[in-house]
PDB file of C-alpha atoms in Angstrom:
ATOM      1  CA  MET A   1      -0.248   0.044  -0.111  1.00  0.00           C
ATOM      2  CA  GLU A   2       1.133   3.551  -1.088  1.00  0.00           C
ATOM      3  CA  ILE A   3       0.547   6.117   0.867  1.00  0.00           C
ATOM      4  CA  HIS A   4      -0.824   9.701  -0.526  1.00  0.00           C
ATOM      5  CA  ARG A   5      -1.719  13.385   1.386  1.00  0.00           C
ATOM      6  CA  VAL A   6      -4.937  14.387  -1.153  1.00  0.00           C
ATOM      7  CA  PRO A   7      -7.536  16.757   0.210  1.00  0.00           C
ATOM      8  CA  ILE A   8     -10.380  15.570   1.734  1.00  0.00           C
ATOM      9  CA  GLN A   9     -12.676  17.683  -0.616  1.00  0.00           C
ATOM     10  CA  LYS A  10     -10.898  15.547  -3.227  1.00  0.00           C
ATOM     11  CA  LEU A  11     -12.251  11.543  -1.864  1.00  0.00           C
ATOM     12  CA  ARG A  12     -15.347  10.018  -3.496  1.00  0.00           C
ATOM     13  CA  ARG A  13     -17.322   7.881  -2.151  1.00  0.00           C
ATOM     14  CA  HIS A  14     -17.604   4.293  -3.426  1.00  0.00           C
ATOM     15  CA  GLU A  15     -19.956   3.691  -5.273  1.00  0.00           C
ATOM     16  CA  GLY A  16     -19.886   0.161  -3.809  1.00  0.00           C
ATOM     17  CA  TYR A  17     -21.321   2.089  -0.982  1.00  0.00           C
ATOM     18  CA  LYS A  18     -24.829   3.130  -2.340  1.00  0.00           C
ATOM     19  CA  SER A  19     -26.432  -0.015  -1.154  1.00  0.00           C
ATOM     20  CA  TYR A  20     -26.307   0.087   1.961  1.00  0.00           C
ATOM     21  CA  GLY A  21     -27.182   3.978   2.280  1.00  0.00           C
ATOM     22  CA  ALA A  22     -30.572   3.426   3.767  1.00  0.00           C
ATOM     23  CA  THR A  23     -29.346   1.933   6.533  1.00  0.00           C
ATOM     24  CA  MET A  24     -25.988   3.997   7.400  1.00  0.00           C
ATOM     25  CA  ALA A  25     -28.093   6.401   6.835  1.00  0.00           C
ATOM     26  CA  LYS A  26     -30.395   5.176  10.574  1.00  0.00           C
ATOM     27  CA  THR A  27     -26.812   4.495  11.777  1.00  0.00           C
ATOM     28  CA  ASP A  28     -26.399   4.961  15.847  1.00  0.00           C
ATOM     29  CA  TYR A  29     -22.766   6.616  15.904  1.00  0.00           C
ATOM     30  CA  LEU A  30     -21.893   6.890  19.152  1.00  0.00           C
ATOM     31  CA  LEU A  31     -19.918  10.896  18.460  1.00  0.00           C
ATOM     32  CA  ARG A  32     -22.258  12.669  17.189  1.00  0.00           C
ATOM     33  CA  ASP A  33     -20.397  15.924  17.571  1.00  0.00           C
ATOM     34  CA  PRO A  34     -16.983  15.335  15.579  1.00  0.00           C
ATOM     35  CA  GLY A  35     -16.136  19.380  17.627  1.00  0.00           C
ATOM     36  CA  LEU A  36     -15.688  16.913  20.804  1.00  0.00           C
ATOM     37  CA  ILE A  37     -12.136  15.400  18.671  1.00  0.00           C
ATOM     38  CA  GLN A  38      -9.245  17.948  19.510  1.00  0.00           C
ATOM     39  CA  PRO A  39      -7.514  18.186  15.708  1.00  0.00           C
ATOM     40  CA  GLU A  40      -4.246  17.704  16.230  1.00  0.00           C
ATOM     41  CA  ALA A  41      -5.994  14.222  17.644  1.00  0.00           C
ATOM     42  CA  ILE A  42      -7.206  13.949  13.590  1.00  0.00           C
ATOM     43  CA  GLU A  43      -3.904  12.152  12.007  1.00  0.00           C
ATOM     44  CA  VAL A  44      -3.562   9.828  14.888  1.00  0.00           C
ATOM     45  CA  VAL A  45      -7.282   8.937  14.095  1.00  0.00           C
ATOM     46  CA  LEU A  46      -6.344   9.279  10.445  1.00  0.00           C
ATOM     47  CA  GLU A  47      -3.294   6.620  10.739  1.00  0.00           C
ATOM     48  CA  THR A  48      -5.296   3.788  13.691  1.00  0.00           C
ATOM     49  CA  LEU A  49      -8.585   3.939  11.240  1.00  0.00           C
ATOM     50  CA  PRO A  50      -7.521   4.523   7.823  1.00  0.00           C
ATOM     51  CA  ILE A  51      -8.906   6.089   5.215  1.00  0.00           C
ATOM     52  CA  VAL A  52      -8.308   3.260   2.259  1.00  0.00           C
ATOM     53  CA  ALA A  53      -8.659   4.633  -0.954  1.00  0.00           C
ATOM     54  CA  ILE A  54      -8.260   3.714  -5.156  1.00  0.00           C
ATOM     55  CA  ARG A  55      -7.723   5.449  -7.895  1.00  0.00           C
ATOM     56  CA  GLN A  56     -10.578   5.882 -10.707  1.00  0.00           C
ATOM     57  CA  GLY A  57      -9.768   7.867 -13.579  1.00  0.00           C
ATOM     58  CA  ARG A  58      -8.032  11.056 -12.340  1.00  0.00           C
ATOM     59  CA  SER A  59     -10.554  11.200  -8.195  1.00  0.00           C
ATOM     60  CA  TRP A  60      -9.961   9.313  -4.904  1.00  0.00           C
ATOM     61  CA  GLU A  61     -12.718   7.061  -4.202  1.00  0.00           C
ATOM     62  CA  TYR A  62     -12.243   5.561  -0.734  1.00  0.00           C
ATOM     63  CA  ILE A  63     -13.555   2.206   0.521  1.00  0.00           C
ATOM     64  CA  SER A  64     -12.732   2.205   3.597  1.00  0.00           C
ATOM     65  CA  GLY A  65     -13.141   4.632   6.217  1.00  0.00           C
ATOM     66  CA  HIS A  66     -15.930   6.077   6.100  1.00  0.00           C
ATOM     67  CA  ARG A  67     -16.568   6.902   9.292  1.00  0.00           C
ATOM     68  CA  THR A  68     -13.148   9.350   9.414  1.00  0.00           C
ATOM     69  CA  PHE A  69     -13.135  10.793   6.115  1.00  0.00           C
ATOM     70  CA  ILE A  70     -16.706  12.634   8.136  1.00  0.00           C
ATOM     71  CA  VAL A  71     -14.774  13.096  11.320  1.00  0.00           C
ATOM     72  CA  ALA A  72     -11.650  14.421   9.580  1.00  0.00           C
ATOM     73  CA  GLY A  73     -13.543  16.467   7.039  1.00  0.00           C
ATOM     74  CA  SER A  74     -15.999  17.727  10.106  1.00  0.00           C
ATOM     75  CA  VAL A  75     -13.215  18.891  12.191  1.00  0.00           C
ATOM     76  CA  LEU A  76     -10.791  19.424   9.831  1.00  0.00           C
ATOM     77  CA  GLY A  77     -12.853  21.223   6.874  1.00  0.00           C
ATOM     78  CA  VAL A  78     -12.154  19.748   3.629  1.00  0.00           C
ATOM     79  CA  GLU A  79      -9.358  22.010   2.735  1.00  0.00           C
ATOM     80  CA  ALA A  80      -7.267  19.443   5.078  1.00  0.00           C
ATOM     81  CA  GLN A  81      -4.712  16.980   3.863  1.00  0.00           C
ATOM     82  CA  VAL A  82      -5.102  13.709   4.951  1.00  0.00           C
ATOM     83  CA  PRO A  83      -2.942  10.849   4.415  1.00  0.00           C
ATOM     84  CA  ILE A  84      -4.990   7.720   2.166  1.00  0.00           C
ATOM     85  CA  ARG A  85      -3.812   4.550   2.178  1.00  0.00           C
ATOM     86  CA  VAL A  86      -4.125   3.551  -1.437  1.00  0.00           C
ATOM     87  CA  ILE A  87      -5.065  -0.168  -3.056  1.00  0.00           C
ATOM     88  CA  ARG A  88      -3.403  -0.559  -6.106  1.00  0.00           C
ATOM     89  CA  ASN A  89      -6.366  -2.840  -8.637  1.00  0.00           C
ATOM     90  CA  PRO A  90      -7.880  -4.322  -6.026  1.00  0.00           C
ATOM     91  CA  GLY A  91     -10.264  -6.414  -7.627  1.00  0.00           C
ATOM     92  CA  ALA A  92     -14.301  -6.056  -7.579  1.00  0.00           C
ATOM     93  CA  GLN A  93     -14.762  -8.062  -4.400  1.00  0.00           C
ATOM     94  CA  ARG A  94     -11.861  -6.993  -2.966  1.00  0.00           C
ATOM     95  CA  ILE A  95     -13.343  -3.466  -3.280  1.00  0.00           C
ATOM     96  CA  ARG A  96     -16.865  -5.169  -1.636  1.00  0.00           C
ATOM     97  CA  LEU A  97     -15.563  -5.826   1.452  1.00  0.00           C
ATOM     98  CA  TYR A  98     -13.845  -3.480   1.362  1.00  0.00           C
ATOM     99  CA  ILE A  99     -16.824  -1.708   1.917  1.00  0.00           C
ATOM    100  CA  ALA A 100     -18.333  -4.363   4.282  1.00  0.00           C
ATOM    101  CA  ALA A 101     -15.671  -4.803   7.005  1.00  0.00           C
ATOM    102  CA  ASP A 102     -15.693  -1.054   6.666  1.00  0.00           C
ATOM    103  CA  ILE A 103     -19.139  -0.070   7.448  1.00  0.00           C
ATOM    104  CA  MET A 104     -20.255  -3.933   9.226  1.00  0.00           C
ATOM    105  CA  ALA A 105     -16.786  -5.481  11.065  1.00  0.00           C
ATOM    106  CA  SER A 106     -15.229  -2.265  11.718  1.00  0.00           C
ATOM    107  CA  SER A 107     -18.783  -1.117  14.334  1.00  0.00           C
ATOM    108  CA  ILE A 108     -18.958  -4.484  16.101  1.00  0.00           C
ATOM    109  CA  ILE A 109     -15.049  -5.174  16.053  1.00  0.00           C
ATOM    110  CA  THR A 110     -14.290  -1.225  17.461  1.00  0.00           C
ATOM    111  CA  GLY A 111     -17.483  -0.472  19.145  1.00  0.00           C
ATOM    112  CA  ILE A 112     -17.866   0.118  22.562  1.00  0.00           C
ATOM    113  CA  SER A 113     -21.794  -1.579  23.323  1.00  0.00           C
ATOM    114  CA  ARG A 114     -22.008   0.287  26.363  1.00  0.00           C
ATOM    115  CA  LYS A 115     -21.600   4.268  27.357  1.00  0.00           C
ATOM    116  CA  SER A 116     -20.707   3.721  31.171  1.00  0.00           C
ATOM    117  CA  ASP A 117     -17.584   1.548  29.631  1.00  0.00           C
ATOM    118  CA  LEU A 118     -16.609   4.352  27.621  1.00  0.00           C
ATOM    119  CA  GLY A 119     -16.833   6.684  30.732  1.00  0.00           C
ATOM    120  CA  GLU A 120     -14.600   4.459  32.852  1.00  0.00           C
ATOM    121  CA  LEU A 121     -11.886   4.219  30.027  1.00  0.00           C
ATOM    122  CA  LEU A 122     -12.120   8.186  29.596  1.00  0.00           C
ATOM    123  CA  THR A 123     -11.729   8.473  33.236  1.00  0.00           C
ATOM    124  CA  GLU A 124      -8.950   5.692  33.307  1.00  0.00           C
ATOM    125  CA  LEU A 125      -7.046   8.217  30.847  1.00  0.00           C
ATOM    126  CA  ARG A 126      -8.115  10.749  32.766  1.00  0.00           C
ATOM    127  CA  ARG A 127      -6.399   9.406  35.564  1.00  0.00           C
ATOM    128  CA  ARG A 128      -3.218   8.506  34.402  1.00  0.00           C
ATOM    129  CA  ASP A 129      -2.574  11.027  32.059  1.00  0.00           C
ATOM    130  CA  ASN A 130      -4.652  13.541  31.686  1.00  0.00           C
ATOM    131  CA  VAL A 131      -1.622  15.768  29.757  1.00  0.00           C
ATOM    132  CA  THR A 132      -3.145  12.365  26.003  1.00  0.00           C
ATOM    133  CA  HIS A 133      -6.793  13.211  27.780  1.00  0.00           C
ATOM    134  CA  GLU A 134      -5.920  16.564  26.546  1.00  0.00           C
ATOM    135  CA  LYS A 135      -4.657  16.628  23.358  1.00  0.00           C
ATOM    136  CA  LEU A 136      -7.722  13.574  21.856  1.00  0.00           C
ATOM    137  CA  PHE A 137     -10.825  16.080  23.616  1.00  0.00           C
ATOM    138  CA  VAL A 138     -11.362  19.230  23.396  1.00  0.00           C
ATOM    139  CA  ALA A 139     -11.772  20.574  27.317  1.00  0.00           C
ATOM    140  CA  SER A 140     -14.633  19.681  28.392  1.00  0.00           C
ATOM    141  CA  THR A 141     -16.464  18.397  31.714  1.00  0.00           C
ATOM    142  CA  GLN A 142     -18.282  15.149  32.501  1.00  0.00           C
ATOM    143  CA  LYS A 143     -21.725  16.599  31.703  1.00  0.00           C
ATOM    144  CA  THR A 144     -20.906  18.731  27.941  1.00  0.00           C
ATOM    145  CA  PHE A 145     -18.524  15.393  27.688  1.00  0.00           C
ATOM    146  CA  ALA A 146     -21.739  13.235  28.482  1.00  0.00           C
ATOM    147  CA  SER A 147     -24.140  16.084  26.027  1.00  0.00           C
ATOM    148  CA  ALA A 148     -21.861  15.752  23.193  1.00  0.00           C
ATOM    149  CA  LEU A 149     -23.049  11.630  22.898  1.00  0.00           C
ATOM    150  CA  SER A 150     -26.614  12.515  23.829  1.00  0.00           C
ATOM    151  CA  ALA A 151     -26.343  11.239  26.601  1.00  0.00           C
ATOM    152  CA  THR A 152     -26.122  11.791  30.649  1.00  0.00           C
ATOM    153  CA  LYS A 153     -23.068  12.599  32.812  1.00  0.00           C
ATOM    154  CA  GLU A 154     -24.715   9.734  34.809  1.00  0.00           C
ATOM    155  CA  THR A 155     -25.193   7.356  32.258  1.00  0.00           C
ATOM    156  CA  VAL A 156     -21.826   7.382  30.600  1.00  0.00           C
ATOM    157  CA  PHE A 157     -19.539   8.181  34.014  1.00  0.00           C
ATOM    158  CA  ARG A 158     -21.150   5.371  36.796  1.00  0.00           C
ATOM    159  CA  SER A 159     -20.267   6.486  40.314  1.00  0.00           C
ATOM    160  CA  ARG A 160     -17.850   3.539  41.442  1.00  0.00           C
ATOM    161  CA  LYS A 161     -20.629   2.529  43.409  1.00  0.00           C
ATOM    162  CA  ALA A 162     -23.723   1.938  41.095  1.00  0.00           C
ATOM    163  CA  ARG A 163     -20.391  -0.117  39.238  1.00  0.00           C
ATOM    164  CA  ARG A 164     -20.175  -2.740  41.578  1.00  0.00           C
TER     165      ARG A 164
END
């Protein structure tokens, strides 16, 4: 795989995503407010959850990294240059596999099933390494953080008594 840097606005979603469009439109993601993520952290997000693309004539079409594409565009703006991983001639079946894995498998494999588990991880990160926490997320209170996830503070950040 090669890595190229391209403006977000030059990337297009591969047509293979169209068949999932209606379902994707109603998929409920935990992060509803991309403004919660620090712009500096997006570069790391792009490395850990990359946008994978193919060349189609003069344009780039991504075949994986749909949520990363949306978050990067929302946080950085569409003019921002982002790294993409480029695959040459993957074939139609491989493209379908990338798209399906991006939409379904990545949500199942990397998702956290309970908001309270996320709250516990966030609390641990802040306790152990507040500097990293602040570089990843926009400074906020527990209440505003939970609100950005469309939840109450009590849902995300349960007290120690409630966890037992």
